[in-house]
Amino acid sequence: MASGKGGVGKSLITANLGLSLARKGKTVIMVDLDLGGSNLHSFIGVKNKHTGIGGYIYKQAENLEECILPTEYPKLFLIPGDSLLPGTANLPFFTKQKIIRELQNSVADIVLLDLGAGSSYNTVDFFLSAWSGLIVTTGEPTSILNAYSFLKTAVFRLMLRSFPAKSSERAMVQEFVGTKIEGGEGSLYDLLDALYAVNPESGLNLKENLKKLVPRVVVNMGRSEMDLQIGKKLRDISRKNIGIEMEYLSFLPYDESARNALIRRSPLIELSPGSEFSRKLDILASNLISRLKGEGPELHDGDVEEL
């Protein structure tokens, strides 16, 4: 669960989506990976006094399984964050890779990652640990632009990490990252053709990976018909400019009760089960179950922290 900016309701959606999926019989682990600003526990009613991601980073736990906490809801579990531990946001690269591997090997039916806002390499790499991550946006222009910017960054990050460190292909991607796709002289398709010319095998593999990458957009806090169209516009822009088939998965309406739910430290669908938000959230959970896919791409390690 990612976004280009904060305040769009990622944690709210993660907590409520996790509960809805659990009620549908799926074993769900929610992971608070908003490094430096974790608060997912507040949305599900778990006190912030347990070892979580920060404790794992500082070797207070040998593996992530030790950090899994039950919630009061059957089949729903939480790995909390540790925003109070200094330096948690500055995650070492290989620690990040280890977290990704352990999460991909989890016995849970579904693992939901509540990621930090923005397009830092930590956030983008966690997003790319699955082929079809969720991008949350609202109808605000800044939120829309930042959601699109996040997707572009994720695409270039995938391209960069598809090639070994210090390879000529990676250097070509790095050189292209600073160029403007929209209206620029060179396009993403030109870059793909150039990469294929340098190394047909790896170029073809990259093209296949880009085809597999199908992000899903969720428009949250919708208030109007105009907001409803936001997801469609993002889908069309991403297809036209960067060749990515984004799926418009859900439109969630604004709900006045959301603030009260957080104050009461309870999921919104628990407090207002008959609301329009709860109904749409339930549909989102059903759609997600029907679209479950495998793990994300295998990517090269190396000196890729500059993006």
CSV table of C-alpha atoms in Angstrom, one decimal:
chain,number,residue,atom,x,y,z
A,1,MET,CA,0.0,0.0,0.0
A,2,ALA,CA,1.8,3.1,-1.2
A,3,SER,CA,1.1,6.7,-2.2
A,4,GLY,CA,2.9,9.7,-3.6
A,5,LYS,CA,2.1,11.8,-0.6
A,6,GLY,CA,0.9,11.5,3.0
A,7,GLY,CA,-2.6,12.0,4.3
A,8,VAL,CA,-4.4,9.9,1.7
A,9,GLY,CA,-5.5,7.2,4.2
A,10,LYS,CA,-3.1,4.3,3.5
A,11,SER,CA,-3.1,3.1,7.1
A,12,LEU,CA,-6.9,3.4,7.4
A,13,ILE,CA,-7.4,1.3,4.2
A,14,THR,CA,-4.7,-1.3,5.3
A,15,ALA,CA,-6.4,-1.9,8.7
A,16,ASN,CA,-9.9,-2.1,7.3
A,17,LEU,CA,-8.9,-4.2,4.2
A,18,GLY,CA,-6.9,-6.6,6.4
A,19,LEU,CA,-10.0,-7.1,8.6
A,20,SER,CA,-12.3,-7.6,5.7
A,21,LEU,CA,-10.0,-10.1,4.1
A,22,ALA,CA,-9.7,-12.0,7.4
A,23,ARG,CA,-13.5,-12.1,7.7
A,24,LYS,CA,-13.5,-13.8,4.3
A,25,GLY,CA,-11.3,-16.6,5.6
A,26,LYS,CA,-7.9,-15.4,4.6
A,27,THR,CA,-5.0,-15.4,7.1
A,28,VAL,CA,-3.6,-11.9,6.9
A,29,ILE,CA,-0.5,-10.3,8.2
A,30,MET,CA,-0.4,-6.5,8.2
A,31,VAL,CA,3.1,-5.0,8.3
A,32,ASP,CA,3.8,-1.4,9.3
A,33,LEU,CA,6.7,-0.4,7.0
A,34,ASP,CA,6.1,3.3,7.3
A,35,LEU,CA,9.7,3.6,8.7
A,36,GLY,CA,10.0,6.6,11.0
A,37,GLY,CA,6.2,7.3,11.2
A,38,SER,CA,4.4,4.0,12.0
A,39,ASN,CA,0.9,4.2,13.3
A,40,LEU,CA,-0.9,1.2,11.9
A,41,HIS,CA,-1.4,-0.3,15.3
A,42,SER,CA,-3.7,2.6,16.3
A,43,PHE,CA,-6.1,1.8,13.5
A,44,ILE,CA,-6.5,-1.8,14.6
A,45,GLY,CA,-6.5,-1.3,18.4
A,46,VAL,CA,-3.0,-2.7,19.3
A,47,LYS,CA,-0.9,-0.9,21.9
A,48,ASN,CA,2.5,0.2,20.7
A,49,LYS,CA,4.6,-1.7,23.2
A,50,HIS,CA,5.8,-4.7,21.2
A,51,THR,CA,8.9,-5.5,19.3
A,52,GLY,CA,8.3,-4.8,15.6
A,53,ILE,CA,10.3,-3.8,12.5
A,54,GLY,CA,12.6,-1.5,14.4
A,55,GLY,CA,13.4,-4.2,16.9
A,56,TYR,CA,14.1,-6.6,14.1
A,57,ILE,CA,16.5,-4.0,12.5
A,58,TYR,CA,18.3,-3.6,15.8
A,59,LYS,CA,18.5,-7.4,16.2
A,60,GLN,CA,16.1,-7.6,19.1
A,61,ALA,CA,14.4,-10.3,17.2
A,62,GLU,CA,16.1,-13.0,15.1
A,63,ASN,CA,13.3,-13.1,12.5
A,64,LEU,CA,10.1,-11.4,11.6
A,65,GLU,CA,8.0,-14.3,12.8
A,66,GLU,CA,8.9,-13.3,16.4
A,67,CYS,CA,7.4,-9.9,15.7
A,68,ILE,CA,4.0,-11.1,14.6
A,69,LEU,CA,1.2,-10.1,17.0
A,70,PRO,CA,-2.4,-11.4,17.1
A,71,THR,CA,-5.1,-8.9,17.0
A,72,GLU,CA,-8.6,-9.2,18.6
A,73,TYR,CA,-9.8,-10.4,15.2
A,74,PRO,CA,-9.5,-14.0,14.1
A,75,LYS,CA,-7.0,-14.6,11.3
A,76,LEU,CA,-5.7,-11.0,11.4
A,77,PHE,CA,-2.1,-10.4,12.6
A,78,LEU,CA,0.2,-7.4,12.8
A,79,ILE,CA,3.9,-6.7,12.6
A,80,PRO,CA,4.1,-3.2,14.1
A,81,GLY,CA,6.6,-0.5,13.3
A,82,ASP,CA,9.0,1.1,15.7
A,83,SER,CA,9.0,4.8,14.9
A,84,LEU,CA,10.3,5.7,18.4
A,85,LEU,CA,13.6,3.8,17.8
A,86,PRO,CA,16.2,6.2,16.3
A,87,GLY,CA,17.4,5.5,12.8
A,88,THR,CA,14.7,3.1,11.9
A,89,ALA,CA,13.9,5.0,8.7
A,90,ASN,CA,17.6,4.7,7.5
A,91,LEU,CA,17.2,1.0,6.6
A,92,PRO,CA,20.4,-0.7,5.3
A,93,PHE,CA,20.0,-2.2,1.9
A,94,PHE,CA,20.6,-5.8,2.8
A,95,THR,CA,18.4,-5.6,5.8
A,96,LYS,CA,15.6,-4.5,3.5
A,97,GLN,CA,16.3,-7.4,1.2
A,98,LYS,CA,16.1,-9.8,4.1
A,99,ILE,CA,12.8,-8.3,5.2
A,100,ILE,CA,11.4,-8.8,1.7
A,101,ARG,CA,12.6,-12.4,1.5
A,102,GLU,CA,11.0,-13.3,4.8
A,103,LEU,CA,7.7,-11.6,3.9
A,104,GLN,CA,7.6,-13.4,0.6
A,105,ASN,CA,8.1,-16.7,2.4
A,106,SER,CA,5.4,-16.0,4.9
A,107,VAL,CA,2.8,-18.7,5.5
A,108,ALA,CA,0.0,-16.1,5.5
A,109,ASP,CA,-2.5,-16.1,2.6
A,110,ILE,CA,-2.1,-12.3,2.2
A,111,VAL,CA,0.6,-9.9,3.5
A,112,LEU,CA,-0.4,-6.2,3.5
A,113,LEU,CA,2.5,-3.7,3.6
A,114,ASP,CA,1.6,-0.2,4.9
A,115,LEU,CA,4.4,1.8,3.3
A,116,GLY,CA,5.6,5.3,4.0
A,117,ALA,CA,4.5,8.2,1.8
A,118,GLY,CA,6.7,9.4,-1.0
A,119,SER,CA,9.1,7.7,-3.4
A,120,SER,CA,12.2,6.9,-1.4
A,121,TYR,CA,14.1,3.8,-2.5
A,122,ASN,CA,13.1,1.9,0.6
A,123,THR,CA,9.4,2.5,-0.1
A,124,VAL,CA,9.7,1.7,-3.8
A,125,ASP,CA,11.6,-1.5,-3.2
A,126,PHE,CA,9.0,-2.8,-0.8
A,127,PHE,CA,6.3,-1.8,-3.3
A,128,LEU,CA,8.1,-3.8,-6.0
A,129,SER,CA,8.2,-6.9,-3.8
A,130,ALA,CA,4.9,-7.9,-5.5
A,131,TRP,CA,3.8,-7.4,-9.1
A,132,SER,CA,0.6,-5.7,-8.3
A,133,GLY,CA,0.9,-3.2,-5.4
A,134,LEU,CA,-1.8,-0.8,-4.4
A,135,ILE,CA,-1.3,3.0,-5.0
A,136,VAL,CA,-3.7,5.1,-2.9
A,137,THR,CA,-4.6,8.6,-4.0
A,138,THR,CA,-7.3,11.2,-3.5
A,139,GLY,CA,-9.0,13.7,-5.8
A,140,GLU,CA,-6.6,16.5,-4.8
A,141,PRO,CA,-4.3,17.6,-7.7
A,142,THR,CA,-1.1,17.2,-5.6
A,143,SER,CA,-2.1,13.7,-4.6
A,144,ILE,CA,-2.8,12.7,-8.2
A,145,LEU,CA,0.5,14.1,-9.5
A,146,ASN,CA,2.5,12.4,-6.7
A,147,ALA,CA,0.8,9.1,-7.3
A,148,TYR,CA,1.8,9.3,-11.0
A,149,SER,CA,5.3,10.4,-10.0
A,150,PHE,CA,5.6,7.4,-7.6
A,151,LEU,CA,4.6,5.0,-10.4
A,152,LYS,CA,7.2,6.5,-12.7
A,153,THR,CA,9.9,6.1,-10.0
A,154,ALA,CA,8.8,2.5,-9.4
A,155,VAL,CA,9.1,1.7,-13.2
A,156,PHE,CA,12.6,3.2,-13.4
A,157,ARG,CA,13.6,1.5,-10.2
A,158,LEU,CA,12.5,-1.9,-11.6
A,159,MET,CA,14.4,-1.2,-14.8
A,160,LEU,CA,17.6,-0.1,-12.9
A,161,ARG,CA,17.5,-3.2,-10.7
A,162,SER,CA,16.9,-5.5,-13.6
A,163,PHE,CA,20.6,-5.2,-14.5
A,164,PRO,CA,23.8,-6.0,-12.6
A,165,ALA,CA,25.7,-3.2,-10.9
A,166,LYS,CA,28.2,-1.3,-13.1
A,167,SER,CA,26.7,-2.8,-16.2
A,168,SER,CA,26.3,-0.7,-19.4
A,169,GLU,CA,22.6,-1.3,-19.3
A,170,ARG,CA,22.2,0.1,-15.8
A,171,ALA,CA,24.3,3.1,-16.8
A,172,MET,CA,21.9,3.7,-19.7
A,173,VAL,CA,18.9,3.6,-17.4
A,174,GLN,CA,20.6,6.0,-14.9
A,175,GLU,CA,21.3,8.4,-17.7
A,176,PHE,CA,17.7,8.3,-18.8
A,177,VAL,CA,16.1,8.8,-15.4
A,178,GLY,CA,16.7,12.5,-15.4
A,179,THR,CA,15.0,13.1,-18.8
A,180,LYS,CA,11.4,14.2,-19.1
A,181,ILE,CA,9.1,11.5,-20.6
A,182,GLU,CA,6.1,13.7,-21.3
A,183,GLY,CA,7.0,15.8,-24.4
A,184,GLY,CA,10.7,14.9,-24.3
A,185,GLU,CA,12.7,13.8,-27.3
A,186,GLY,CA,13.3,10.3,-26.0
A,187,SER,CA,10.6,7.9,-24.8
A,188,LEU,CA,10.6,4.9,-22.5
A,189,TYR,CA,10.1,2.8,-25.6
A,190,ASP,CA,13.2,4.2,-27.1
A,191,LEU,CA,15.1,3.3,-24.0
A,192,LEU,CA,13.8,-0.3,-24.1
A,193,ASP,CA,14.8,-0.7,-27.7
A,194,ALA,CA,18.3,0.6,-26.9
A,195,LEU,CA,18.6,-1.8,-24.0
A,196,TYR,CA,17.5,-4.7,-26.2
A,197,ALA,CA,20.1,-3.7,-28.8
A,198,VAL,CA,22.9,-3.9,-26.1
A,199,ASN,CA,21.7,-7.2,-24.6
A,200,PRO,CA,18.8,-8.9,-26.3
A,201,GLU,CA,18.3,-11.5,-23.6
A,202,SER,CA,18.2,-9.1,-20.7
A,203,GLY,CA,16.3,-6.5,-22.7
A,204,LEU,CA,13.6,-9.1,-23.4
A,205,ASN,CA,13.5,-10.1,-19.8
A,206,LEU,CA,13.0,-6.5,-18.8
A,207,LYS,CA,10.1,-6.1,-21.3
A,208,GLU,CA,8.5,-9.2,-19.8
A,209,ASN,CA,8.9,-7.8,-16.3
A,210,LEU,CA,7.3,-4.5,-17.3
A,211,LYS,CA,4.3,-6.4,-18.8
A,212,LYS,CA,3.9,-8.3,-15.5
A,213,LEU,CA,3.9,-5.1,-13.4
A,214,VAL,CA,0.2,-4.1,-13.0
A,215,PRO,CA,-0.2,-1.6,-10.2
A,216,ARG,CA,-3.6,-1.1,-8.8
A,217,VAL,CA,-5.0,2.4,-7.9
A,218,VAL,CA,-7.4,3.0,-5.1
A,219,VAL,CA,-9.1,6.4,-5.0
A,220,ASN,CA,-9.9,7.2,-1.4
A,221,MET,CA,-12.0,9.9,0.3
A,222,GLY,CA,-14.0,10.5,-2.9
A,223,ARG,CA,-16.7,13.2,-2.8
A,224,SER,CA,-17.9,13.6,-6.4
A,225,GLU,CA,-18.2,12.2,-9.9
A,226,MET,CA,-15.0,14.1,-10.8
A,227,ASP,CA,-13.1,12.2,-8.1
A,228,LEU,CA,-14.6,8.9,-9.5
A,229,GLN,CA,-12.9,9.6,-12.8
A,230,ILE,CA,-9.4,10.1,-11.2
A,231,GLY,CA,-8.5,6.4,-11.3
A,232,LYS,CA,-9.4,6.2,-15.0
A,233,LYS,CA,-7.3,9.2,-15.8
A,234,LEU,CA,-4.3,7.8,-14.0
A,235,ARG,CA,-4.7,4.5,-15.8
A,236,ASP,CA,-4.9,6.2,-19.2
A,237,ILE,CA,-1.8,8.4,-18.5
A,238,SER,CA,0.3,5.5,-17.2
A,239,ARG,CA,-0.6,3.5,-20.3
A,240,LYS,CA,0.2,6.3,-22.7
A,241,ASN,CA,3.4,7.7,-21.1
A,242,ILE,CA,5.1,4.8,-19.5
A,243,GLY,CA,3.4,1.7,-21.0
A,244,ILE,CA,2.2,0.3,-17.7
A,245,GLU,CA,-1.3,-1.2,-17.5
A,246,MET,CA,-2.5,0.2,-14.2
A,247,GLU,CA,-5.8,-1.3,-12.9
A,248,TYR,CA,-8.4,1.0,-11.3
A,249,LEU,CA,-9.4,-1.3,-8.5
A,250,SER,CA,-11.6,0.7,-6.1
A,251,PHE,CA,-13.3,4.0,-5.3
A,252,LEU,CA,-13.8,4.6,-1.6
A,253,PRO,CA,-16.1,7.5,-0.5
A,254,TYR,CA,-15.3,10.0,2.2
A,255,ASP,CA,-16.6,9.0,5.6
A,256,GLU,CA,-17.1,11.4,8.4
A,257,SER,CA,-16.7,8.5,10.9
A,258,ALA,CA,-13.1,7.8,10.0
A,259,ARG,CA,-11.7,10.3,12.6
A,260,ASN,CA,-13.9,8.8,15.3
A,261,ALA,CA,-12.7,5.3,14.4
A,262,LEU,CA,-9.1,6.3,14.9
A,263,ILE,CA,-9.9,8.0,18.2
A,264,ARG,CA,-11.6,4.8,19.4
A,265,ARG,CA,-8.7,2.7,18.0
A,266,SER,CA,-11.1,0.5,16.0
A,267,PRO,CA,-11.5,-0.3,12.3
A,268,LEU,CA,-14.1,1.8,10.5
A,269,ILE,CA,-15.9,-1.2,9.1
A,270,GLU,CA,-16.3,-2.4,12.7
A,271,LEU,CA,-17.9,0.8,13.9
A,272,SER,CA,-20.0,1.6,10.8
A,273,PRO,CA,-20.6,-1.8,9.1
A,274,GLY,CA,-23.5,-0.5,7.1
A,275,SER,CA,-21.8,2.6,5.7
A,276,GLU,CA,-21.0,3.2,2.0
A,277,PHE,CA,-17.3,3.1,2.8
A,278,SER,CA,-17.7,-0.4,4.5
A,279,ARG,CA,-19.7,-1.7,1.5
A,280,LYS,CA,-17.1,-0.5,-1.0
A,281,LEU,CA,-14.2,-1.8,1.2
A,282,ASP,CA,-15.8,-5.2,1.2
A,283,ILE,CA,-16.0,-5.2,-2.6
A,284,LEU,CA,-12.4,-4.1,-2.7
A,285,ALA,CA,-11.4,-7.1,-0.5
A,286,SER,CA,-13.4,-9.5,-2.8
A,287,ASN,CA,-11.8,-8.0,-5.9
A,288,LEU,CA,-8.3,-8.4,-4.4
A,289,ILE,CA,-8.9,-12.0,-3.5
A,290,SER,CA,-9.9,-12.8,-7.1
A,291,ARG,CA,-6.7,-11.1,-8.4
A,292,LEU,CA,-4.1,-12.7,-6.1
A,293,LYS,CA,-0.8,-13.2,-8.0
A,294,GLY,CA,2.6,-14.6,-7.2
A,295,GLU,CA,5.7,-12.9,-5.9
A,296,GLY,CA,7.5,-9.9,-7.3
A,297,PRO,CA,10.5,-9.9,-9.7
A,298,GLU,CA,13.9,-11.2,-8.8
A,299,LEU,CA,16.1,-8.2,-8.8
A,300,HIS,CA,19.9,-7.6,-8.8
A,301,ASP,CA,21.5,-6.3,-5.6
A,302,GLY,CA,24.3,-3.7,-5.8
A,303,ASP,CA,24.9,0.0,-5.6
A,304,VAL,CA,21.4,1.1,-6.5
A,305,GLU,CA,20.7,3.5,-3.6
A,306,GLU,CA,21.1,6.6,-5.7
A,307,LEU,CA,17.6,6.7,-7.2
